Amino acid sequence: MSETANRPVGRRTFVLGSAAAAGTAALAGPLAASASAASFGYSDDGSNYVVDTGASLVFKVSKTNGDLTSLVYKGTEYQGYGGKNSHIESGLGTSTVTIKQSGSTILISVAYGTLKHYYAARSGENNVYLWTNKADDSVSATRYIVRVKAGMFLNDEPDSYTYAPTTIEASDVFEKSDGQTRSKHYSKLRVMDYDYIGWSTGSVGLYVVRSNHEKASGGPFYRSLLRHQSADGGGLYEILYYGENQTEAQRFGLQGPYVIAFTDGGAPSSSLYHANLTTSWADSLGISGYVAASGRGKVAGVGITGRNTALPYTVGLANSAAQYWGSARSSDGYFSIAGVLPGTYTLTVFKGELAVYTSSVTVTAGGTTSLNTIAIPSSNDPSNASAIWRIGDWNGSPSGFKNADLMTYAHPSDSRAASWTGNVVVGSGTETSAFPCYLWKDVNSGIIVYFRLTAAQAAAAHTLRIGVTTAYANGRPQVVVNDNWTSAVPSPPSQPSTRSLTVGSYRGNNYTFTYSVPASAWLTDTSAYNTLKIYVASGSGSTSFLSAGTSIDAIDLLA
């Protein structure tokens, strides 16, 4: 079995489409005959509702708690990770579970307190459609887990720990004998980068196709666990809300559909992707919180000026109830975001992952909100400021810095990581690649940047800027220039309070620290190197890679 065949595949989509629509009509229809291989319908085995899709998939849902207890594809059982069922979070308690059939659709409804969950099957399809409506925080429901039997899809991907027996952090980061690290957190993908996640043997594929995440949190660049494999089985996730390195409050309401899809080894049909999924067949199912396509709107912009065309731009919409995003066309910045719930949203233009423009936009049901060309003010992009020198690019991420790419799918202690220490010389041509993407109080605090100034530059005060993308345990930079000038310890900006740098995520709140360095701090000898020492200040954190730390976006000294 090839490693490539088992690798999660990410696909970018230009428009984030609607995933849900409302309907109020109840299902009707007689109880189907007992399930058979070629007969669409459902039966009751006493403990479960048994649904035969009329294709190659038969699945069971517990009548007691709404767990998915069986997934049989072409006669083979795939459900069963460590003796556990597939379910919301860690499983619901005793629930009200009902089933109805209407023509070519079967819907199973699960009610547990204020939470409502749904499974749907369509005649002739090897798919299970799911919706989850979390109305409030009285019920813990932050993810759906498809639990797969051990040995069905073997691999050794970053988010697998089958072959990594040594625990090195908490109970979810592991190390192999060769020093490579594995964790369920190491998905490598942002939400906007993938349509589905799963595995393939070459002849059988099992995937979870994600929803549009309109009721999730964290925005388009959020990273969280997507799948994992261990000695007793594997898990595929649809994250409804995840608190790890989270930047937003939890949103409530209906999420879905997301889809459990079986294939003959290839990718799931593109018709299932969140941008293309047509759910008109579900309009009359009576799903709580469902808003039909006719009750949604669209935002379209003719273009964006003031862009750096070397970088991608993303347009996001967000309010307390929903979030959406779409890519801006590289040629002119055109964008279109469809399937948006009515309301007023903050529209944000991101250069890479750095917000460079915000405004307000109102969306109405059935309408298109057309926007004229958005002009990004030059002052909104920190890259436009004249700098004596600059390390990295102001794009809201640590891309280009040492170990940056590896850190989205490995622990900082991974054997593949370059040394986290080492000094940097401006003008060497390797300033960015030599500078570590992360700084920790207990690992590489005090890194030195060497640079020269002209006589005119040394005679003037300058502003030093350090951009960060997140922080752990309130880690923030304090600087010392030439060992004769020390900045004050800056106040910590608002950042997530959970782990970040060790679980594959640098995505927190972008923030720029500024330091006014007086002329008296510089060396007057133009042939000598000035030194900038960057320390991590914080009274919090633990030790080593769990000491206070921060992720770097860019560093520059303004002219």
XYZ file of C-alpha atoms in Angstrom:
559
model
C 0.000 0.000 0.000
C 1.490 3.302 -1.013
C 1.920 6.189 1.365
C 0.394 8.473 -1.240
C -2.763 6.422 -1.372
C -3.335 7.003 2.314
C -2.547 10.685 2.349
C -5.359 13.169 3.059
C -6.011 15.232 -0.033
C -6.714 18.952 0.206
C -8.607 20.941 -2.384
C -9.076 24.676 -2.468
C -12.402 26.034 -3.613
C -13.094 29.466 -4.999
C -16.539 29.957 -3.498
C -17.711 28.538 -0.205
C -21.169 27.307 -1.036
C -24.274 26.681 1.005
C -24.436 23.446 2.914
C -27.853 23.645 4.500
C -31.395 24.805 3.774
C -34.560 24.902 5.870
C -37.721 22.941 5.510
C -40.627 22.168 7.761
C -42.536 19.363 6.097
C -42.433 16.095 8.020
C -41.338 12.889 6.386
C -43.948 10.380 5.459
C -43.843 6.846 4.168
C -44.331 3.263 5.233
C -41.808 1.214 7.109
C -39.481 -0.336 4.585
C -39.004 -4.039 4.209
C -35.950 -5.677 5.785
C -32.688 -4.496 4.331
C -31.119 -6.451 1.520
C -28.115 -5.844 -0.650
C -30.043 -4.288 -3.511
C -33.084 -2.929 -1.642
C -33.246 0.659 -0.459
C -35.007 0.908 2.854
C -34.707 0.362 6.584
C -35.546 -2.159 9.266
C -35.460 -2.428 13.047
C -33.287 -5.144 14.613
C -34.459 -4.323 18.118
C -31.415 -2.264 19.121
C -30.704 -0.341 15.918
C -32.291 1.104 12.858
C -30.677 -0.676 9.909
C -30.457 1.356 6.691
C -29.680 -0.214 3.329
C -28.755 2.471 0.802
C -29.580 0.196 -2.102
C -25.978 0.498 -3.236
C -23.059 -1.172 -1.398
C -23.522 0.417 2.021
C -25.563 -0.755 4.994
C -25.318 1.152 8.269
C -26.893 0.961 11.707
C -27.851 3.671 14.193
C -28.539 2.902 17.850
C -32.142 3.463 18.899
C -30.878 4.244 22.413
C -28.319 7.016 21.925
C -27.969 7.741 18.197
C -24.502 6.201 17.847
C -23.493 4.896 14.443
C -22.897 1.248 15.392
C -22.122 -0.354 12.029
C -20.752 0.636 8.603
C -20.751 -2.314 6.220
C -19.430 -1.580 2.741
C -19.448 -4.390 0.196
C -19.894 -6.891 2.988
C -16.992 -5.645 5.139
C -17.501 -4.010 8.523
C -15.469 -0.792 8.937
C -17.003 0.582 12.136
C -15.317 -0.323 15.406
C -12.346 1.583 16.820
C -11.333 0.115 20.175
C -14.820 -1.264 20.663
C -16.317 2.213 20.381
C -19.046 3.467 18.084
C -19.015 6.488 15.804
C -20.763 9.388 17.450
C -20.964 12.995 18.521
C -18.062 13.868 20.853
C -17.684 10.885 23.221
C -21.251 9.757 22.654
C -24.628 10.978 23.829
C -26.668 9.566 26.652
C -30.159 8.178 26.297
C -31.774 10.014 23.394
C -34.989 10.076 21.412
C -34.220 8.410 18.086
C -36.752 8.288 15.253
C -36.684 7.274 11.610
C -38.830 8.119 8.594
C -38.650 7.505 4.878
C -39.839 9.805 2.129
C -39.359 8.462 -1.363
C -35.640 8.117 -2.032
C -34.534 9.599 1.317
C -34.362 8.099 4.804
C -33.802 10.425 7.777
C -32.864 9.371 11.299
C -33.364 12.084 13.920
C -31.614 12.073 17.303
C -32.675 14.426 20.103
C -30.590 14.772 23.274
C -31.565 17.734 25.410
C -31.170 20.836 23.258
C -28.948 19.010 20.778
C -30.378 17.560 17.587
C -28.440 15.295 15.252
C -29.426 13.752 11.929
C -28.364 10.948 9.580
C -29.716 10.752 6.031
C -29.378 8.160 3.287
C -30.178 8.519 -0.396
C -31.201 5.633 -2.582
C -28.292 4.226 -4.592
C -25.580 6.238 -2.802
C -22.729 4.952 -0.641
C -22.939 8.044 1.558
C -24.240 8.947 4.984
C -25.266 12.625 5.267
C -25.038 14.165 8.735
C -26.213 17.378 10.380
C -25.681 18.516 13.966
C -27.540 21.355 15.654
C -25.983 22.469 18.911
C -28.271 25.146 20.270
C -26.271 26.118 23.368
C -23.455 24.957 25.635
C -25.631 22.706 27.796
C -24.484 19.716 25.747
C -20.876 18.916 24.905
C -20.788 18.399 21.142
C -17.721 19.748 19.441
C -17.004 17.055 16.863
C -18.295 13.977 15.139
C -15.901 10.996 15.162
C -16.070 8.187 12.610
C -14.301 5.323 14.376
C -12.716 2.805 12.009
C -11.520 -0.715 12.812
C -7.806 -1.290 13.201
C -5.943 -2.487 10.124
C -8.435 -1.287 7.549
C -6.239 1.571 6.290
C -2.584 1.296 7.293
C -0.350 4.330 6.975
C 2.328 6.376 8.655
C 1.190 9.904 8.001
C 1.874 12.914 10.280
C -1.482 12.530 12.037
C -0.956 8.830 12.706
C 0.613 7.378 15.819
C 0.368 3.680 15.043
C 4.139 3.523 14.705
C 5.033 6.083 17.370
C 4.988 4.288 20.722
C 6.709 6.862 22.948
C 4.605 9.616 24.512
C 6.449 12.942 24.646
C 3.719 15.463 25.453
C 0.385 15.176 27.248
C -1.271 11.995 25.984
C -1.495 12.934 22.340
C 1.994 13.621 20.959
C 4.233 10.633 20.239
C 7.708 9.847 18.983
C 8.976 7.068 16.725
C 12.283 5.320 17.209
C 13.847 7.506 14.510
C 12.849 10.693 16.353
C 9.985 11.628 14.045
C 6.849 12.755 15.848
C 3.188 11.921 15.313
C -0.062 13.265 16.690
C -3.715 13.434 15.766
C -3.219 17.218 15.805
C -0.757 17.199 12.903
C -3.181 17.542 9.992
C -0.976 20.000 8.073
C -4.107 21.569 6.582
C -6.060 24.728 7.267
C -9.850 24.534 7.022
C -9.866 26.305 3.675
C -7.335 23.861 2.206
C -9.408 20.703 2.125
C -12.803 19.396 1.052
C -12.457 15.926 2.502
C -10.182 13.839 4.665
C -9.752 10.086 4.765
C -7.921 6.997 3.539
C -7.761 4.688 0.554
C -6.406 1.191 0.033
C -6.544 1.681 -3.718
C -9.747 -0.354 -3.971
C -11.740 1.117 -1.061
C -11.833 4.711 0.097
C -13.438 6.020 3.278
C -13.728 9.771 3.687
C -15.432 12.487 5.671
C -16.418 15.350 3.382
C -16.531 18.495 5.459
C -19.397 20.935 5.709
C -18.994 24.625 4.954
C -18.189 25.261 8.661
C -20.497 28.267 8.729
C -21.287 27.611 12.391
C -17.753 26.572 13.349
C -15.160 29.048 14.628
C -11.626 30.141 13.856
C -11.913 31.382 10.283
C -10.421 30.040 7.051
C -6.897 29.512 8.401
C -7.834 27.506 11.480
C -6.108 24.150 11.998
C -7.379 21.287 14.115
C -7.294 17.519 14.294
C -8.839 15.859 11.233
C -7.953 12.201 11.495
C -5.698 9.791 13.340
C -4.661 6.173 13.458
C -3.424 4.210 16.447
C -2.909 0.595 17.369
C -6.605 -0.018 18.010
C -8.087 1.807 15.046
C -8.559 5.142 13.331
C -10.738 8.198 13.588
C -12.034 10.672 11.012
C -13.367 13.960 12.350
C -15.763 16.696 11.438
C -14.901 19.468 13.874
C -17.971 21.406 14.950
C -16.023 23.483 17.458
C -12.507 22.939 18.736
C -10.919 24.876 21.561
C -7.227 24.184 20.827
C -5.594 27.514 19.885
C -9.054 28.903 19.139
C -9.398 32.622 18.387
C -13.187 32.935 18.453
C -16.117 32.155 20.694
C -18.201 29.119 19.910
C -21.014 29.601 17.413
C -24.262 27.717 17.806
C -26.740 26.357 15.288
C -26.963 23.764 12.547
C -23.777 22.446 10.965
C -23.916 20.297 7.865
C -24.343 18.402 5.854
C -21.034 16.657 6.272
C -20.754 13.282 4.633
C -19.313 9.841 5.378
C -18.471 8.657 1.885
C -17.278 5.261 0.635
C -15.659 4.954 -2.794
C -13.937 2.307 -4.895
C -10.608 3.801 -3.898
C -10.722 7.205 -5.547
C -11.652 10.584 -4.148
C -15.260 11.211 -3.178
C -17.441 12.757 -5.841
C -16.924 16.483 -6.237
C -20.701 16.877 -6.058
C -20.341 16.259 -2.320
C -17.837 19.039 -1.688
C -19.009 21.813 0.563
C -18.850 24.315 -2.292
C -21.010 22.219 -4.612
C -23.238 20.099 -2.408
C -26.844 20.411 -3.536
C -29.274 19.743 -0.733
C -32.572 20.626 -2.374
C -33.678 17.060 -1.695
C -33.381 17.870 2.017
C -35.464 21.054 1.930
C -38.585 19.304 3.209
C -36.996 17.019 5.803
C -37.796 19.246 8.772
C -34.199 19.509 9.999
C -33.982 21.974 12.879
C -32.162 25.176 11.908
C -32.061 24.309 8.201
C -32.041 27.322 5.861
C -32.741 26.639 2.198
C -30.761 28.142 -0.666
C -33.647 30.531 -1.276
C -33.160 31.918 2.224
C -29.483 32.713 1.660
C -27.598 35.456 -0.147
C -24.350 36.209 -1.900
C -21.525 38.737 -1.714
C -19.490 39.566 -4.829
C -16.693 42.069 -5.307
C -15.451 43.280 -8.679
C -11.856 43.503 -7.520
C -9.234 44.482 -4.956
C -6.467 47.012 -5.577
C -3.366 47.621 -3.507
C -2.536 43.913 -3.431
C 0.851 42.244 -3.497
C 0.197 39.959 -6.452
C 2.875 37.517 -5.301
C 0.640 36.467 -2.405
C -2.860 34.958 -2.237
C -5.704 37.042 -0.856
C -8.746 35.712 0.945
C -11.987 37.514 1.738
C -13.763 36.486 4.928
C -17.215 37.247 6.311
C -17.897 36.788 10.008
C -20.325 37.712 12.741
C -21.320 36.032 15.977
C -23.663 33.648 14.148
C -21.750 32.517 11.042
C -18.519 32.630 9.043
C -17.672 32.292 5.339
C -14.741 32.924 3.034
C -13.614 32.849 -0.572
C -10.389 33.322 -2.505
C -9.750 36.536 -4.405
C -8.798 36.000 -8.044
C -5.083 36.522 -8.516
C -5.470 38.622 -11.668
C -7.775 41.318 -10.321
C -9.021 40.409 -6.839
C -12.524 39.429 -7.909
C -14.329 37.307 -5.312
C -17.716 35.705 -4.806
C -19.082 34.108 -1.640
C -22.425 32.335 -1.942
C -24.772 30.528 0.439
C -24.530 33.193 3.148
C -27.145 33.460 5.881
C -28.856 36.868 6.024
C -27.233 39.365 8.364
C -24.573 42.021 8.757
C -20.981 40.784 8.630
C -17.495 42.119 9.084
C -15.766 41.713 5.742
C -12.013 41.175 6.058
C -9.436 41.050 3.285
C -6.432 38.913 4.202
C -3.031 39.216 2.551
C -1.858 35.673 3.102
C -3.226 35.372 6.634
C -2.780 39.014 7.640
C -5.864 41.238 7.802
C -5.222 44.359 5.713
C -8.747 45.701 5.208
C -12.087 45.501 7.024
C -15.554 46.848 6.348
C -19.173 45.959 6.987
C -21.502 44.228 4.544
C -25.166 43.239 4.786
C -26.558 40.112 3.145
C -30.217 39.548 2.349
C -32.081 36.370 1.521
C -32.167 35.686 -2.204
C -30.055 38.735 -3.007
C -26.550 39.534 -4.160
C -24.610 42.253 -2.377
C -22.361 43.704 -5.083
C -19.292 45.616 -3.963
C -17.253 48.091 -5.934
C -13.494 47.731 -6.131
C -11.944 47.511 -2.672
C -8.845 49.680 -2.344
C -6.464 48.555 0.381
C -4.847 51.682 1.899
C -1.084 51.568 1.637
C -0.744 52.148 5.376
C -2.766 48.987 6.112
C -0.017 46.757 4.756
C 3.097 46.900 6.975
C 5.210 45.723 4.029
C 4.759 49.151 2.442
C 6.709 50.909 5.180
C 10.272 51.792 4.186
C 12.671 49.584 6.119
C 16.427 49.576 6.609
C 16.168 45.795 6.801
C 13.434 43.216 7.066
C 13.396 39.555 8.032
C 10.457 37.616 6.644
C 7.372 39.016 4.963
C 4.318 40.572 6.547
C 1.818 37.896 5.555
C 0.385 36.798 8.894
C 2.301 33.521 9.048
C 5.848 32.325 9.812
C 6.265 30.987 6.273
C 9.878 31.096 5.107
C 11.340 31.028 8.616
C 13.397 28.077 9.828
C 11.270 24.969 10.498
C 8.034 26.797 9.627
C 6.616 24.244 7.211
C 7.569 21.271 9.400
C 5.807 22.739 12.421
C 2.364 22.251 10.872
C 2.828 18.485 11.070
C 5.510 17.799 13.691
C 6.528 18.561 17.247
C 9.380 21.060 17.697
C 11.537 18.242 19.111
C 11.197 16.252 15.871
C 14.473 14.842 14.530
C 13.819 16.535 11.180
C 13.852 20.024 12.720
C 16.903 22.200 12.231
C 18.534 23.624 15.345
C 16.309 26.139 17.100
C 19.353 28.198 18.080
C 21.861 30.093 15.962
C 22.335 33.739 15.168
C 21.285 35.707 12.101
C 23.196 38.168 9.928
C 21.243 40.750 7.953
C 22.567 40.949 4.415
C 23.648 37.312 4.303
C 20.752 36.360 2.055
C 19.621 33.758 4.593
C 18.150 36.084 7.189
C 14.680 34.542 7.049
C 15.574 30.881 6.558
C 18.105 31.100 9.410
C 15.700 32.748 11.852
C 13.562 30.222 13.795
C 9.838 30.429 13.215
C 9.197 30.062 16.966
C 10.945 31.486 20.011
C 10.659 29.979 23.509
C 11.834 31.300 26.841
C 13.453 27.967 27.700
C 14.804 27.016 24.243
C 16.192 29.883 22.163
C 15.432 33.128 23.961
C 18.171 35.693 23.326
C 18.722 34.945 19.660
C 20.988 37.602 18.107
C 20.478 39.520 14.868
C 23.594 41.246 13.494
C 23.250 44.266 11.186
C 25.188 47.323 10.044
C 23.967 50.912 9.779
C 25.225 53.824 7.751
C 26.388 56.941 9.569
C 23.133 58.701 8.759
C 21.057 55.776 9.982
C 23.063 55.482 13.197
C 22.494 59.150 13.912
C 18.717 58.773 14.110
C 16.145 57.008 16.264
C 14.284 54.160 14.583
C 11.237 52.008 15.146
C 11.754 48.283 15.432
C 8.750 46.078 14.678
C 8.231 42.408 15.541
C 5.089 40.773 14.201
C 3.766 37.614 15.832
C 0.968 35.233 14.886
C 0.242 33.592 18.230
C 1.779 33.066 21.653
C 1.813 30.396 24.322
C 1.689 31.287 28.034
C 1.830 35.026 27.267
C 5.247 34.800 25.615
C 6.211 38.137 24.029
C 9.462 39.661 22.787
C 11.648 41.959 24.827
C 14.679 43.367 22.988
C 18.189 44.507 23.855
C 20.233 46.625 21.408
C 24.019 46.519 21.590
C 23.805 45.528 25.244
C 23.250 49.189 26.135
C 19.519 49.689 25.549
C 16.760 47.418 26.802
C 13.108 47.782 25.928
C 10.353 47.623 28.465
C 8.511 44.308 28.723
C 5.471 44.803 26.501
C 1.993 43.893 27.647
C 0.755 40.581 26.242
C -1.887 40.855 23.516
C -4.967 38.657 23.537
C -4.021 35.162 22.403
C -5.499 31.664 22.807
C -4.759 30.140 26.198
C -4.238 26.548 25.071
C -1.303 24.770 23.438
C -0.434 25.994 19.970
C 3.211 25.760 18.900
C 3.495 22.081 19.840
C 0.247 20.909 18.234
C 0.813 22.110 14.696
C -0.715 25.566 14.856
C 0.724 29.068 14.651
C -2.697 30.591 14.006
C -3.619 32.921 16.836
C -4.150 36.679 16.699
C -1.667 38.580 14.558
C -0.089 41.390 16.552
C 2.746 43.856 15.969
C 5.074 44.914 18.789
C 6.817 48.241 18.221
C 9.925 49.527 19.977
C 11.210 53.094 19.730
C 14.988 52.727 19.764
C 16.884 55.979 20.453
C 19.862 57.063 18.355
C 22.087 56.634 21.390
C 21.596 52.855 21.192
C 23.350 52.462 17.812
C 27.055 51.960 17.148
C 28.680 54.887 15.385
C 31.319 52.665 13.758
C 29.717 51.860 10.405
C 32.009 48.872 9.890
C 30.849 47.223 13.088
C 27.790 45.053 13.499
C 25.002 46.252 15.725
C 23.357 43.498 17.727
C 19.694 42.961 18.417
C 18.946 40.343 21.044
C 15.360 39.076 21.191
C 14.249 37.496 24.442
C 10.949 35.870 25.353
C 9.432 37.485 28.415
C 6.753 35.817 30.525
C 6.202 34.584 34.030
C 4.067 31.712 32.807
C 4.607 28.424 31.037
C 6.420 25.255 31.867
C 9.777 24.100 30.494
C 11.374 23.359 27.144
C 8.870 23.570 24.270
C 6.036 24.198 26.722
C 7.772 27.252 28.145
C 6.375 30.623 27.110
C 6.790 31.101 23.380
C 5.671 32.963 20.302
C 5.482 32.552 16.539
C 7.138 35.112 14.256
C 5.533 36.824 11.260
C 8.171 39.449 10.371
C 10.862 41.647 11.948
C 12.048 44.940 10.553
C 13.845 48.165 11.397
C 12.120 51.135 9.847
C 14.031 53.847 8.044
